[in-house]
PDB file of C-alpha atoms in Angstrom:
ATOM      1  CA  MET A 208      78.502 104.923  87.983  1.00 59.00           C
ATOM      2  CA  ASN A 209      81.371 103.023  89.633  1.00 74.00           C
ATOM      3  CA  ASN A 210      84.191 102.050  87.307  1.00 82.00           C
ATOM      4  CA  HIS A 211      86.699  99.423  88.381  1.00 84.00           C
ATOM      5  CA  ILE A 212      90.106  98.549  86.986  1.00 87.00           C
ATOM      6  CA  PRO A 213      91.194  94.931  87.439  1.00 89.00           C
ATOM      7  CA  LEU A 214      94.759  94.423  88.652  1.00 91.00           C
ATOM      8  CA  GLU A 215      96.334  90.989  88.345  1.00 94.00           C
ATOM      9  CA  ILE A 216      99.398  90.499  90.548  1.00 94.00           C
ATOM     10  CA  THR A 217     101.570  87.392  90.383  1.00 95.00           C
ATOM     11  CA  LEU A 218     103.786  87.000  93.438  1.00 94.00           C
ATOM     12  CA  ILE A 219     106.785  85.241  91.934  1.00 94.00           C
ATOM     13  CA  SER A 220     109.387  84.823  94.670  1.00 94.00           C
ATOM     14  CA  ALA A 221     111.353  86.489  97.434  1.00 92.00           C
ATOM     15  CA  ASP A 222     114.919  86.591  98.658  1.00 90.00           C
ATOM     16  CA  VAL A 223     115.133  87.068 102.426  1.00 84.00           C
ATOM     17  CA  PHE A 224     118.472  88.244 103.823  1.00 77.00           C
ATOM     18  CA  LYS A 225     118.427  86.199 106.983  1.00 74.00           C
ATOM     19  CA  LYS A 226     120.894  83.852 108.606  1.00 67.00           C
ATOM     20  CA  PRO A 227     119.730  80.291 107.963  1.00 62.00           C
ATOM     21  CA  ASN A 228     118.579  78.229 110.917  1.00 67.00           C
ATOM     22  CA  LEU A 229     120.391  74.903 111.102  1.00 66.00           C
ATOM     23  CA  PHE A 230     117.417  73.014 112.574  1.00 72.00           C
ATOM     24  CA  THR A 231     114.389  74.247 110.647  1.00 73.00           C
ATOM     25  CA  ARG A 232     113.761  75.678 107.235  1.00 76.00           C
ATOM     26  CA  PRO A 233     111.657  78.883 107.226  1.00 81.00           C
ATOM     27  CA  ARG A 234     108.172  78.565 105.693  1.00 87.00           C
ATOM     28  CA  ILE A 235     107.550  81.979 104.190  1.00 89.00           C
ATOM     29  CA  TYR A 236     104.342  83.316 102.664  1.00 92.00           C
ATOM     30  CA  ALA A 237     103.153  86.689 101.376  1.00 93.00           C
ATOM     31  CA  VAL A 238      99.989  88.627 102.230  1.00 93.00           C
ATOM     32  CA  VAL A 239      98.612  91.247  99.817  1.00 93.00           C
ATOM     33  CA  SER A 240      95.875  93.774 100.578  1.00 92.00           C
ATOM     34  CA  LEU A 241      94.681  97.191  99.509  1.00 90.00           C
ATOM     35  CA  LEU A 242      95.215 100.005 101.961  1.00 86.00           C
ATOM     36  CA  ALA A 243      92.118 100.462 104.183  1.00 70.00           C
ATOM     37  CA  ASP A 244      90.264  97.547 102.541  1.00 78.00           C
ATOM     38  CA  SER A 245      90.409  94.427 104.685  1.00 73.00           C
ATOM     39  CA  ASP A 246      88.126  92.532 102.265  1.00 82.00           C
ATOM     40  CA  SER A 247      90.846  92.544  99.610  1.00 84.00           C
ATOM     41  CA  ARG A 248      93.311  90.571 101.781  1.00 91.00           C
ATOM     42  CA  GLN A 249      94.766  87.512 100.006  1.00 93.00           C
ATOM     43  CA  ARG A 250      97.764  85.313 100.792  1.00 92.00           C
ATOM     44  CA  THR A 251     100.015  82.835  99.101  1.00 93.00           C
ATOM     45  CA  PRO A 252     100.528  79.330 100.436  1.00 93.00           C
ATOM     46  CA  ALA A 253     103.668  78.933 102.549  1.00 91.00           C
ATOM     47  CA  ASP A 254     106.635  77.595 100.595  1.00 89.00           C
ATOM     48  CA  GLU A 255     107.724  74.488 102.489  1.00 86.00           C
ATOM     49  CA  HIS A 256     110.914  73.832 100.515  1.00 85.00           C
ATOM     50  CA  GLY A 257     112.349  77.185  99.432  1.00 83.00           C
ATOM     51  CA  GLY A 258     113.704  78.291 102.789  1.00 83.00           C
ATOM     52  CA  ALA A 259     114.954  81.885 102.670  1.00 84.00           C
ATOM     53  CA  LYS A 260     114.286  81.967  98.900  1.00 90.00           C
ATOM     54  CA  PRO A 261     110.581  81.079  98.634  1.00 91.00           C
ATOM     55  CA  PHE A 262     108.984  80.591  95.220  1.00 92.00           C
ATOM     56  CA  TRP A 263     105.194  80.913  94.803  1.00 94.00           C
ATOM     57  CA  ASN A 264     104.226  82.080  91.293  1.00 95.00           C
ATOM     58  CA  PHE A 265     100.818  82.753  92.862  1.00 95.00           C
ATOM     59  CA  PRO A 266      98.224  84.894  90.983  1.00 95.00           C
ATOM     60  CA  ILE A 267      96.049  87.413  92.840  1.00 94.00           C
ATOM     61  CA  SER A 268      93.234  89.528  91.351  1.00 93.00           C
ATOM     62  CA  ILE A 269      92.168  92.855  92.832  1.00 91.00           C
ATOM     63  CA  GLU A 270      89.634  95.404  91.554  1.00 89.00           C
ATOM     64  CA  ILE A 271      90.448  99.066  92.132  1.00 88.00           C
ATOM     65  CA  ARG A 272      87.977 101.931  91.889  1.00 85.00           C
ATOM     66  CA  GLU A 273      88.967 104.286  89.122  1.00 83.00           C
ATOM     67  CA  SER A 274      88.060 107.355  91.206  1.00 82.00           C
ATOM     68  CA  ASN A 275      90.493 106.278  93.955  1.00 83.00           C
ATOM     69  CA  LEU A 276      93.201 105.726  91.369  1.00 80.00           C
ATOM     70  CA  ARG A 277      92.765 109.220  89.904  1.00 78.00           C
ATOM     71  CA  HIS A 278      93.126 110.778  93.367  1.00 79.00           C
ATOM     72  CA  ASN A 279      96.164 108.579  94.145  1.00 81.00           C
ATOM     73  CA  SER A 280      94.433 107.373  97.306  1.00 83.00           C
ATOM     74  CA  VAL A 281      94.929 103.634  96.904  1.00 90.00           C
ATOM     75  CA  GLY A 282      97.992 101.552  97.632  1.00 92.00           C
ATOM     76  CA  ILE A 283      98.988  97.928  97.974  1.00 93.00           C
ATOM     77  CA  ILE A 284     100.523  96.579 101.148  1.00 92.00           C
ATOM     78  CA  LEU A 285     102.708  93.486 100.797  1.00 91.00           C
ATOM     79  CA  HIS A 286     103.735  91.588 103.935  1.00 89.00           C
ATOM     80  CA  LEU A 287     106.240  88.753 104.079  1.00 89.00           C
ATOM     81  CA  CYS A 288     105.563  86.447 107.013  1.00 89.00           C
ATOM     82  CA  GLN A 289     107.188  83.322 108.388  1.00 87.00           C
ATOM     83  CA  ARG A 290     105.177  80.476 109.861  1.00 83.00           C
ATOM     84  CA  ARG A 291     107.035  79.150 112.887  1.00 78.00           C
ATOM     85  CA  THR A 292     107.440  75.506 113.796  1.00 75.00           C
ATOM     86  CA  LEU A 293     105.964  75.831 117.286  1.00 77.00           C
ATOM     87  CA  GLY A 294     103.115  78.013 116.083  1.00 76.00           C
ATOM     88  CA  GLY A 295     102.798  81.692 115.597  1.00 82.00           C
ATOM     89  CA  VAL A 296     103.781  84.041 112.818  1.00 87.00           C
ATOM     90  CA  LYS A 297     106.787  86.314 112.465  1.00 85.00           C
ATOM     91  CA  ASN A 298     106.518  89.419 110.277  1.00 85.00           C
ATOM     92  CA  ILE A 299     109.655  89.599 108.138  1.00 85.00           C
ATOM     93  CA  GLY A 300     108.894  92.890 106.440  1.00 85.00           C
ATOM     94  CA  SER A 301     106.331  95.057 104.675  1.00 88.00           C
ATOM     95  CA  ILE A 302     106.240  97.082 101.485  1.00 90.00           C
ATOM     96  CA  TYR A 303     103.810  99.874 100.574  1.00 91.00           C
ATOM     97  CA  VAL A 304     103.333 100.517  96.852  1.00 91.00           C
ATOM     98  CA  PRO A 305     101.059 103.288  95.482  1.00 90.00           C
ATOM     99  CA  VAL A 306      98.945 101.789  92.675  1.00 89.00           C
ATOM    100  CA  LYS A 307      99.270 105.014  90.649  1.00 87.00           C
ATOM    101  CA  GLU A 308     103.040 104.424  90.448  1.00 88.00           C
ATOM    102  CA  LEU A 309     102.466 100.902  89.134  1.00 89.00           C
ATOM    103  CA  LEU A 310     100.062 102.211  86.483  1.00 86.00           C
ATOM    104  CA  ASP A 311     102.467 104.981  85.427  1.00 86.00           C
ATOM    105  CA  TYR A 312     105.375 102.520  85.219  1.00 85.00           C
ATOM    106  CA  ALA A 313     103.323 100.024  83.198  1.00 80.00           C
ATOM    107  CA  GLY A 314     102.922 102.565  80.422  1.00 78.00           C
ATOM    108  CA  GLY A 315      99.386 101.461  79.635  1.00 73.00           C
ATOM    109  CA  ARG A 316      96.898  98.702  80.109  1.00 77.00           C
ATOM    110  CA  ASN A 317      97.282  95.055  79.113  1.00 79.00           C
ATOM    111  CA  LEU A 318     101.083  95.207  79.481  1.00 84.00           C
ATOM    112  CA  ARG A 319     102.596  92.794  82.019  1.00 90.00           C
ATOM    113  CA  ARG A 320     105.547  94.204  83.971  1.00 92.00           C
ATOM    114  CA  THR A 321     107.927  92.421  86.342  1.00 93.00           C
ATOM    115  CA  VAL A 322     109.365  94.421  89.241  1.00 94.00           C
ATOM    116  CA  ALA A 323     111.416  93.871  92.392  1.00 94.00           C
ATOM    117  CA  PHE A 324     110.787  95.691  95.668  1.00 92.00           C
ATOM    118  CA  GLU A 325     113.343  95.924  98.454  1.00 92.00           C
ATOM    119  CA  MET A 326     112.200  95.435 102.039  1.00 88.00           C
ATOM    120  CA  ASN A 327     113.973  97.405 104.738  1.00 79.00           C
ATOM    121  CA  SER A 328     113.798  97.174 108.502  1.00 74.00           C
ATOM    122  CA  ARG A 329     112.731 100.168 110.554  1.00 71.00           C
ATOM    123  CA  SER A 330     116.382 101.070 111.041  1.00 76.00           C
ATOM    124  CA  GLY A 331     116.923 101.076 107.267  1.00 77.00           C
ATOM    125  CA  LYS A 332     118.802  97.783 106.932  1.00 81.00           C
ATOM    126  CA  PRO A 333     117.857  95.694 103.907  1.00 86.00           C
ATOM    127  CA  LYS A 334     115.794  92.634 104.859  1.00 87.00           C
ATOM    128  CA  GLY A 335     114.986  91.149 101.468  1.00 89.00           C
ATOM    129  CA  VAL A 336     113.621  91.534  97.961  1.00 92.00           C
ATOM    130  CA  LEU A 337     110.142  90.614  96.688  1.00 93.00           C
ATOM    131  CA  TYR A 338     109.667  89.836  92.981  1.00 95.00           C
ATOM    132  CA  LEU A 339     106.267  90.209  91.343  1.00 94.00           C
ATOM    133  CA  SER A 340     104.609  90.860  88.019  1.00 95.00           C
ATOM    134  CA  TYR A 341     101.421  92.811  87.436  1.00 94.00           C
ATOM    135  CA  LEU A 342      98.927  93.596  84.710  1.00 93.00           C
ATOM    136  CA  PHE A 343      96.189  96.242  84.589  1.00 90.00           C
ATOM    137  CA  GLY A 344      93.094  95.191  82.642  1.00 86.00           C
ATOM    138  CA  GLU A 345      90.508  97.277  80.826  1.00 84.00           C
ATOM    139  CA  THR A 346      88.051  99.406  82.825  1.00 80.00           C
ATOM    140  CA  ILE A 347      84.886  97.631  83.934  1.00 78.00           C
ATOM    141  CA  CYS A 348      81.864  99.969  83.864  1.00 75.00           C
ATOM    142  CA  GLU A 349      79.470  99.152  86.655  1.00 65.00           C
ATOM    143  CA  LEU A 350      76.011 100.628  86.487  1.00 58.00           C
ATOM    144  CA  VAL A 351      74.021 101.512  89.570  1.00 52.00           C
ATOM    145  CA  GLY A 352      72.061  98.421  90.474  1.00 51.00           C
ATOM    146  CA  MET A 353      74.647  95.969  89.154  1.00 52.00           C
ATOM    147  CA  ARG A 354      75.370  93.006  91.405  1.00 52.00           C
ATOM    148  CA  GLU A 355      77.291  89.764  91.248  1.00 54.00           C
ATOM    149  CA  LYS A 356      75.357  86.544  90.966  1.00 52.00           C
ATOM    150  CA  GLY A 357      77.277  83.303  90.789  1.00 54.00           C
ATOM    151  CA  GLY A 358      80.534  85.055  89.864  1.00 56.00           C
ATOM    152  CA  GLU A 359      78.829  86.866  86.980  1.00 63.00           C
ATOM    153  CA  ARG A 360      77.750  90.513  86.917  1.00 61.00           C
ATOM    154  CA  VAL A 361      74.065  91.099  86.266  1.00 58.00           C
ATOM    155  CA  VAL A 362      72.030  94.308  86.146  1.00 57.00           C
ATOM    156  CA  VAL A 363      69.300  94.442  88.748  1.00 54.00           C
ATOM    157  CA  PRO A 364      66.420  96.831  87.926  1.00 55.00           C
ATOM    158  CA  SER A 365      66.099  99.688  90.392  1.00 55.00           C
ATOM    159  CA  ALA A 366      62.286  99.912  89.991  1.00 59.00           C
ATOM    160  CA  PRO A 367      59.610  97.265  89.492  1.00 63.00           C
ATOM    161  CA  PRO A 368      58.388  96.748  85.930  1.00 65.00           C
ATOM    162  CA  CYS A 369      55.403  98.743  84.691  1.00 67.00           C
ATOM    163  CA  PRO A 370      52.010  97.067  85.158  1.00 68.00           C
ATOM    164  CA  PRO A 371      50.211  95.805  82.065  1.00 68.00           C
ATOM    165  CA  PRO A 372      47.496  98.075  80.583  1.00 64.00           C
ATOM    166  CA  SER A 373      44.017  97.644  82.045  1.00 65.00           C
ATOM    167  CA  ALA A 374      42.277  97.593  78.630  1.00 60.00           C
ATOM    168  CA  PRO A 375      43.543  96.783  75.179  1.00 60.00           C
ATOM    169  CA  CYS A 376      44.754  99.792  73.292  1.00 58.00           C
ATOM    170  CA  LEU A 377      43.175  99.979  69.845  1.00 57.00           C
ATOM    171  CA  ALA A 378      44.709 102.128  67.200  1.00 55.00           C
ATOM    172  CA  ALA A 379      43.906 102.643  63.548  1.00 52.00           C
ATOM    173  CA  TYR A 380      46.664 103.867  61.306  1.00 54.00           C
ATOM    174  CA  GLY A 381      48.457 105.615  64.131  1.00 53.00           C
ATOM    175  CA  TYR A 382      45.397 107.498  65.496  1.00 52.00           C
ATOM    176  CA  PHE A 383      43.707 106.859  68.782  1.00 52.00           C
ATOM    177  CA  PRO A 384      40.091 105.626  68.463  1.00 54.00           C
ATOM    178  CA  ALA A 385      38.712 108.710  70.236  1.00 53.00           C
ATOM    179  CA  PHE A 386      40.044 110.985  67.533  1.00 50.00           C
ATOM    180  CA  LEU A 387      38.663 109.024  64.608  1.00 50.00           C
ATOM    181  CA  THR A 388      35.845 110.706  62.802  1.00 54.00           C
ATOM    182  CA  SER A 389      32.843 108.695  61.892  1.00 54.00           C
ATOM    183  CA  PRO A 390      31.770 108.685  58.228  1.00 57.00           C
ATOM    184  CA  ALA A 391      29.144 111.271  57.287  1.00 54.00           C
ATOM    185  CA  PRO A 392      25.605 109.884  56.527  1.00 54.00           C
TER     186      PRO A 392
END
């Protein structure tokens, strides 16, 4: 049985410590993914007007396997990127957050917390702050053979159904016909 815990992250805003460019305003966006799971990659739209202080308030939903969470083997990687005017992308900074720490800090499920994470360069200089809120939902129990169909989880049988009986089964008061005694003459 695979149990999943839903994690809702809302990327609120960022504050990038960068000298402003006089000619162009930076268009900054955030990319969120689980460590070693490229399918979980999601990104915010680029903020066209915020400059070095982008504001998104963008919700992201991720499902985390409960077994990975117990072993502390899952983490979230947050990247801040800048879309350049002449094309290309510049990586502003990255943050790695163990999901177990988020769960411990939340103090339980169904409690929304708001946190700020500082981004540092490789040399240790501060590059910015990323603000987000998160909420852990209740555990989703997934049975073997459960699949998604149209955004809804359905249970798929693992074996074909039993065939119908070849002859009608007759019973009298809970006894099989072969065991019934015939009346004495």
